Short mmCIF file of C-alpha atoms in Angstrom, two decimals:
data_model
loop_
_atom_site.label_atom_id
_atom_site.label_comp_id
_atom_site.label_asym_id
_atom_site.label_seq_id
_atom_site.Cartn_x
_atom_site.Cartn_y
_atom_site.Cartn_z
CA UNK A 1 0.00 0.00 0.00
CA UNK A 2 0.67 3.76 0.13
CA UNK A 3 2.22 4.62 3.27
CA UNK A 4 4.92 6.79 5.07
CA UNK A 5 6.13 6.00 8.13
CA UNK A 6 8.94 7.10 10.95
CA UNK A 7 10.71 4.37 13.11
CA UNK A 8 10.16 6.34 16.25
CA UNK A 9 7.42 8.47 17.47
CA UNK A 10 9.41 10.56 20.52
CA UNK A 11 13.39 11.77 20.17
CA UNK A 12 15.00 13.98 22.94
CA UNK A 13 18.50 15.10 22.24
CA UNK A 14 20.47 17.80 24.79
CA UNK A 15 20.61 21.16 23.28
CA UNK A 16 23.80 21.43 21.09
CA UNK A 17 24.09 17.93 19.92
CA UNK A 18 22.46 16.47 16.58
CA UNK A 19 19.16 15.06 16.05
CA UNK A 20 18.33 12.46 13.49
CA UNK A 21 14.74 11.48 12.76
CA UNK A 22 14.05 8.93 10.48
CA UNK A 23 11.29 7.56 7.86
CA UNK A 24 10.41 4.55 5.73
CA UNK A 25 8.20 4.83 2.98
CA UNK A 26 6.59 2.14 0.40
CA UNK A 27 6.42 2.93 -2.41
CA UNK A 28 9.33 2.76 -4.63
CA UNK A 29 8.04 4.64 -7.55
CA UNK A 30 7.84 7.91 -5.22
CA UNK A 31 10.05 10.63 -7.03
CA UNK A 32 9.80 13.48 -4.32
CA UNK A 33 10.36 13.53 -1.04
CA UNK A 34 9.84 16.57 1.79
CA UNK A 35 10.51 17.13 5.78
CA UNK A 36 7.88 19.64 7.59
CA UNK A 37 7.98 20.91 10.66
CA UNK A 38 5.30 21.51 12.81
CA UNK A 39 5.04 23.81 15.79
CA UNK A 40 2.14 23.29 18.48
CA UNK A 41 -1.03 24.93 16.92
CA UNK A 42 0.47 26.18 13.57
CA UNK A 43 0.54 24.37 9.56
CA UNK A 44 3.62 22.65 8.50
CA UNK A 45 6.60 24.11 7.57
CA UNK A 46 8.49 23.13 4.59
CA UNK A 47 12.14 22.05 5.57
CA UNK A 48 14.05 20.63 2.90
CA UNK A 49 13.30 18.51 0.00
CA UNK A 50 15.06 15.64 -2.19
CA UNK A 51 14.35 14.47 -5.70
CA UNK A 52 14.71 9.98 -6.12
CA UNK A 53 17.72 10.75 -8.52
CA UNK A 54 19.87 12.46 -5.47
CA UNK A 55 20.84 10.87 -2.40
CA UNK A 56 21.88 13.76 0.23
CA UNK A 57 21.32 17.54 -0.37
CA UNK A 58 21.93 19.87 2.68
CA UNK A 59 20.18 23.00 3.97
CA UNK A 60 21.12 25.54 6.53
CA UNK A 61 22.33 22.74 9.64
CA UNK A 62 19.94 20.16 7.96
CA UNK A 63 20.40 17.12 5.85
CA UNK A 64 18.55 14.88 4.36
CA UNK A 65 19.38 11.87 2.94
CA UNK A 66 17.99 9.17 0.85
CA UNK A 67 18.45 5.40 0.62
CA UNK A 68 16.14 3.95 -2.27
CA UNK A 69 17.75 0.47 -1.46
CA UNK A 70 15.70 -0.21 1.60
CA UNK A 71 13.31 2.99 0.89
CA UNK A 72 14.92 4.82 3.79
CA UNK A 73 14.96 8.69 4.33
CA UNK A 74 16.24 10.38 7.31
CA UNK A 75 16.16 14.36 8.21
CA UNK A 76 19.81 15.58 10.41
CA UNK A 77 19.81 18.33 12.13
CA UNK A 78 23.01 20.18 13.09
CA UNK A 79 23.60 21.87 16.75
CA UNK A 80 19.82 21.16 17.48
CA UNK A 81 18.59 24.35 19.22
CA UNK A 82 15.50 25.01 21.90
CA UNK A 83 13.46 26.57 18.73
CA UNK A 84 13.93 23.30 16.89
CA UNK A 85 11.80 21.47 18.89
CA UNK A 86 8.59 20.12 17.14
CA UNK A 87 6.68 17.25 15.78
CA UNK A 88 8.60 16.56 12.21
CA UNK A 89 7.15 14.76 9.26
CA UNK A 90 7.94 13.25 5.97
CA UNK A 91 5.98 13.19 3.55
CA UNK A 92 5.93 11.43 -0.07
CA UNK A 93 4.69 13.26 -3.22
CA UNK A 94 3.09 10.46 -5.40
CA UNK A 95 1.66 10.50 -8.86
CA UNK A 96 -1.53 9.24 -8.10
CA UNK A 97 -3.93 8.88 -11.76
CA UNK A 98 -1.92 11.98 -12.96
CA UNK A 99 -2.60 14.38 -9.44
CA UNK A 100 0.41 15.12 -7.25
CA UNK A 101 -0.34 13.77 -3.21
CA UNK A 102 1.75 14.37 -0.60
CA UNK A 103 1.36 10.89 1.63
CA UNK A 104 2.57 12.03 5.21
CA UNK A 105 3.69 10.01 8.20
CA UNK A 106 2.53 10.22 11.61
CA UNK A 107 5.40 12.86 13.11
CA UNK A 108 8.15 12.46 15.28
CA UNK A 109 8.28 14.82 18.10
CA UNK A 110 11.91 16.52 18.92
CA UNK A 111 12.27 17.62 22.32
CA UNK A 112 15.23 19.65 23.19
CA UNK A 113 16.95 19.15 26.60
CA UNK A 114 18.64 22.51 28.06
CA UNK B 1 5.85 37.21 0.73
CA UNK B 2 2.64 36.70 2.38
CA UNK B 3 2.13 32.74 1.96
CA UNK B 4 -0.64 30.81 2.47
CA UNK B 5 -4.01 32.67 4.23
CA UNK B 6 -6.42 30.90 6.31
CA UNK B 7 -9.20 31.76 8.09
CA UNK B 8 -10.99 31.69 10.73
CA UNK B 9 -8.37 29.94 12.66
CA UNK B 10 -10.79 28.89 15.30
CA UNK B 11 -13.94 28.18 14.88
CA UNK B 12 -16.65 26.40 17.33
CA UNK B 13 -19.59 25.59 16.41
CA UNK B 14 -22.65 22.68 17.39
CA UNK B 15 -23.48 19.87 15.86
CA UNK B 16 -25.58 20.36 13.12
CA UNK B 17 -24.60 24.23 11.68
CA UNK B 18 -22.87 24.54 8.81
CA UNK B 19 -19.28 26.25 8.37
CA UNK B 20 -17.30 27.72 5.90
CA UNK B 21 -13.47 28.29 5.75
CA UNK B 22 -11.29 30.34 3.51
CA UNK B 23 -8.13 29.94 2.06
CA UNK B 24 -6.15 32.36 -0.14
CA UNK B 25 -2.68 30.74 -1.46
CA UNK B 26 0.19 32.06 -2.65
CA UNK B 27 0.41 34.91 -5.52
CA UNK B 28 0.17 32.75 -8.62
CA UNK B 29 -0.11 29.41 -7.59
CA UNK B 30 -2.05 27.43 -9.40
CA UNK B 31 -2.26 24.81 -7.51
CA UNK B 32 -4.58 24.13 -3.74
CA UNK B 33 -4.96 21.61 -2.00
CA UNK B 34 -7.12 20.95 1.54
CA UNK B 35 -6.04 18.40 4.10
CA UNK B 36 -7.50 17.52 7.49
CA UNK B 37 -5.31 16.80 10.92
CA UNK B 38 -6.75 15.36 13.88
CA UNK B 39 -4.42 15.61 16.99
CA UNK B 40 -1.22 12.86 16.96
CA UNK B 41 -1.59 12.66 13.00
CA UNK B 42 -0.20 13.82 9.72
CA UNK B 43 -2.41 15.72 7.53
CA UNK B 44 -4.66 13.42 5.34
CA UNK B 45 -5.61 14.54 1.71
CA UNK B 46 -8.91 15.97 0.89
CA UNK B 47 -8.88 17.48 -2.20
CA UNK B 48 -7.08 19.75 -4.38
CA UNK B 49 -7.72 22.08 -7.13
CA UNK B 50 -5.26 22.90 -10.68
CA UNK B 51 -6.39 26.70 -11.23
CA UNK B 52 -10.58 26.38 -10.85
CA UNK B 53 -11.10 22.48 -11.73
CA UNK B 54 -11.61 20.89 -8.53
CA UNK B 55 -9.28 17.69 -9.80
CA UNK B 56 -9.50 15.22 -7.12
CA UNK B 57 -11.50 14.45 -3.89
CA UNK B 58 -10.55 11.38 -0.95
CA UNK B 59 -12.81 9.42 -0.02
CA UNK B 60 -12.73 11.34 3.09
CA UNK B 61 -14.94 13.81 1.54
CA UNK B 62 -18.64 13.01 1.78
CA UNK B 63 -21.47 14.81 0.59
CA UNK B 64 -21.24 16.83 3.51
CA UNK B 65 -17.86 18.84 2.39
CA UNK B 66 -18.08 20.96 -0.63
CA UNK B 67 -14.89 22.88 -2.02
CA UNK B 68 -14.99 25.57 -4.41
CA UNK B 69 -12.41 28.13 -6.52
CA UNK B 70 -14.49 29.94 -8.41
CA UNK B 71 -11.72 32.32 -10.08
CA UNK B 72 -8.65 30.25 -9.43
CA UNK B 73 -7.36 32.31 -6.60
CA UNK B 74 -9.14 31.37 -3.42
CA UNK B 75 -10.77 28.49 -2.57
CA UNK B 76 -13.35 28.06 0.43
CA UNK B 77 -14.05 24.79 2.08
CA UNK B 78 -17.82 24.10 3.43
CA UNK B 79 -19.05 21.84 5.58
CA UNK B 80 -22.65 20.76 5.93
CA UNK B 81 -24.16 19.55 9.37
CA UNK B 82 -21.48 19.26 11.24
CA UNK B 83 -20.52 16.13 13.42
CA UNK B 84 -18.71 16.18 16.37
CA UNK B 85 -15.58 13.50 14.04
CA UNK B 86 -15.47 16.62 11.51
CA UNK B 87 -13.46 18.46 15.25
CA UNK B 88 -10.08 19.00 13.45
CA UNK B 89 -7.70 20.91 11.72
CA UNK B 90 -7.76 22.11 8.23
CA UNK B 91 -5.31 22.98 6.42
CA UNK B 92 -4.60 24.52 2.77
CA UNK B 93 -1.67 24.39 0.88
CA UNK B 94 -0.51 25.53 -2.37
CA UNK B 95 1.86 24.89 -4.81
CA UNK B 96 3.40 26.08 -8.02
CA UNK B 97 3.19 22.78 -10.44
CA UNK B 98 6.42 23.46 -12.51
CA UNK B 99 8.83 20.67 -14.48
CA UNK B 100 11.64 20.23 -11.51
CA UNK B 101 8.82 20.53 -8.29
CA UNK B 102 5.99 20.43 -6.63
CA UNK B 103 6.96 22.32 -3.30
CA UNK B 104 3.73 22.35 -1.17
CA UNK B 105 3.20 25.61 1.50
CA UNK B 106 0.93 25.22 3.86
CA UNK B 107 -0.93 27.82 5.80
CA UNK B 108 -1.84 27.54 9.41
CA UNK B 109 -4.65 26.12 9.42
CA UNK B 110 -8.23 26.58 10.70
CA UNK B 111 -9.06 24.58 14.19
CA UNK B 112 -12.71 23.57 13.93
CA UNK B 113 -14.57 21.89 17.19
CA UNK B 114 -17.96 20.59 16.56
CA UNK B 115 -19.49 20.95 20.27
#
């Protein structure tokens, strides 16, 4: 089936190291891939993105890599800081019968330790 | 920049009245979507217009939801005798369908309680 998922619903990391959050996903036609972040109470907020022909592209003290073998995608984040903390999703764009869907996971929440 | 416009942002209402929410996306996209989050979940796909054609709608959407973008820039999002399961976020996104992407914005959504 269609279906994004993260390995672990809860990360804490102490304020200054680095996170990683990670994601499977299913289907292995998927050409698109994003990481959102949402705050408490507001929409997502677009992250970073990666196309299926790349495996790693790096924002500002994020990464995101890509591992089509086992259909593995993980978000890094650099020097994780108090502000960073927030439920994170991936989500899979899919051509679905010629309309673009973004398939999202159910969130992993980062909490930041002082 | 002003990105994606929602409103309300709250909205309570009772079972049974109907509600309306508005979305205005970003200058020139021609693409919106609508998505619903209930608390502990990602968003889940409603529907989504490509200028004014209303393209696609889940199975999510019964006869109770209508969505409509009359002129291609806005887009409201009704719903019809509310239930208390319709309590939930909803979100609109847009995007600008190009060769290379498909980024997706979101705005912040409208909460919606059904008491």
């Amino acid at each position: 089936g269609e279906s994004v998922g993260l390995h672990l619903p809860t990360l804490s990391v102490q304020e200054g190291d680095n996170s990683i959050i990670n994601c499977a996903y299913s289907n292995s036609a998927s050409d698109y891939f994003i990481w959102y972040k949402q705050e408490s109470g507001k929409g997502p907020q677009f992250i970073i993105d990666i196309r299926s022909n790349m495996d790693k592209r790096q924002g500002q003290r994020v990464t995101v890599l890509l591992n089509k073998t086992v259909k593995h995608l993980s978000l890094q984040i650099a020097a994780t800081q108090p502000g960073d903390s927030a439920v994170y999703f991936c989500a899979e764009n899919m051509l679905i019968q010629g309309a673009q869907k973004l398939v999202f996971g159910q969130g992993t929440r980062l909490t930041i330790n002082p | 920049d002003t990105g994606v416009s929602q409103n309300p942002r709250h909205k309570i209402t009772k079972r049974g009245q109907n509600v309306t929410f508005r979305c205005d996306p970003i200058s020139e996209h021609n693409r919106l979507y609508w998505y619903r989050q209930t608390l502990g979940q990602g968003p889940e796909f409603l529907t989504y217009f490509q200028n004014e054609a209303q393209l696609e709608k889940s199975r999510l959407l019964s006869d109770r939801f209508s969505a409509e973008r009359p002129k291609g820039s806005f887009s409201t999002l009704e719903i019809q005798r509310t239930e208390q399961g319709d309590s939930a976020m909803y979100l609109c996104a847009s995007s600008l369908l190009w060769l290379s992407g498909n980024t997706i914005y979101f705005g912040e959504g409208s909460w919606l309680t059904v008491v």
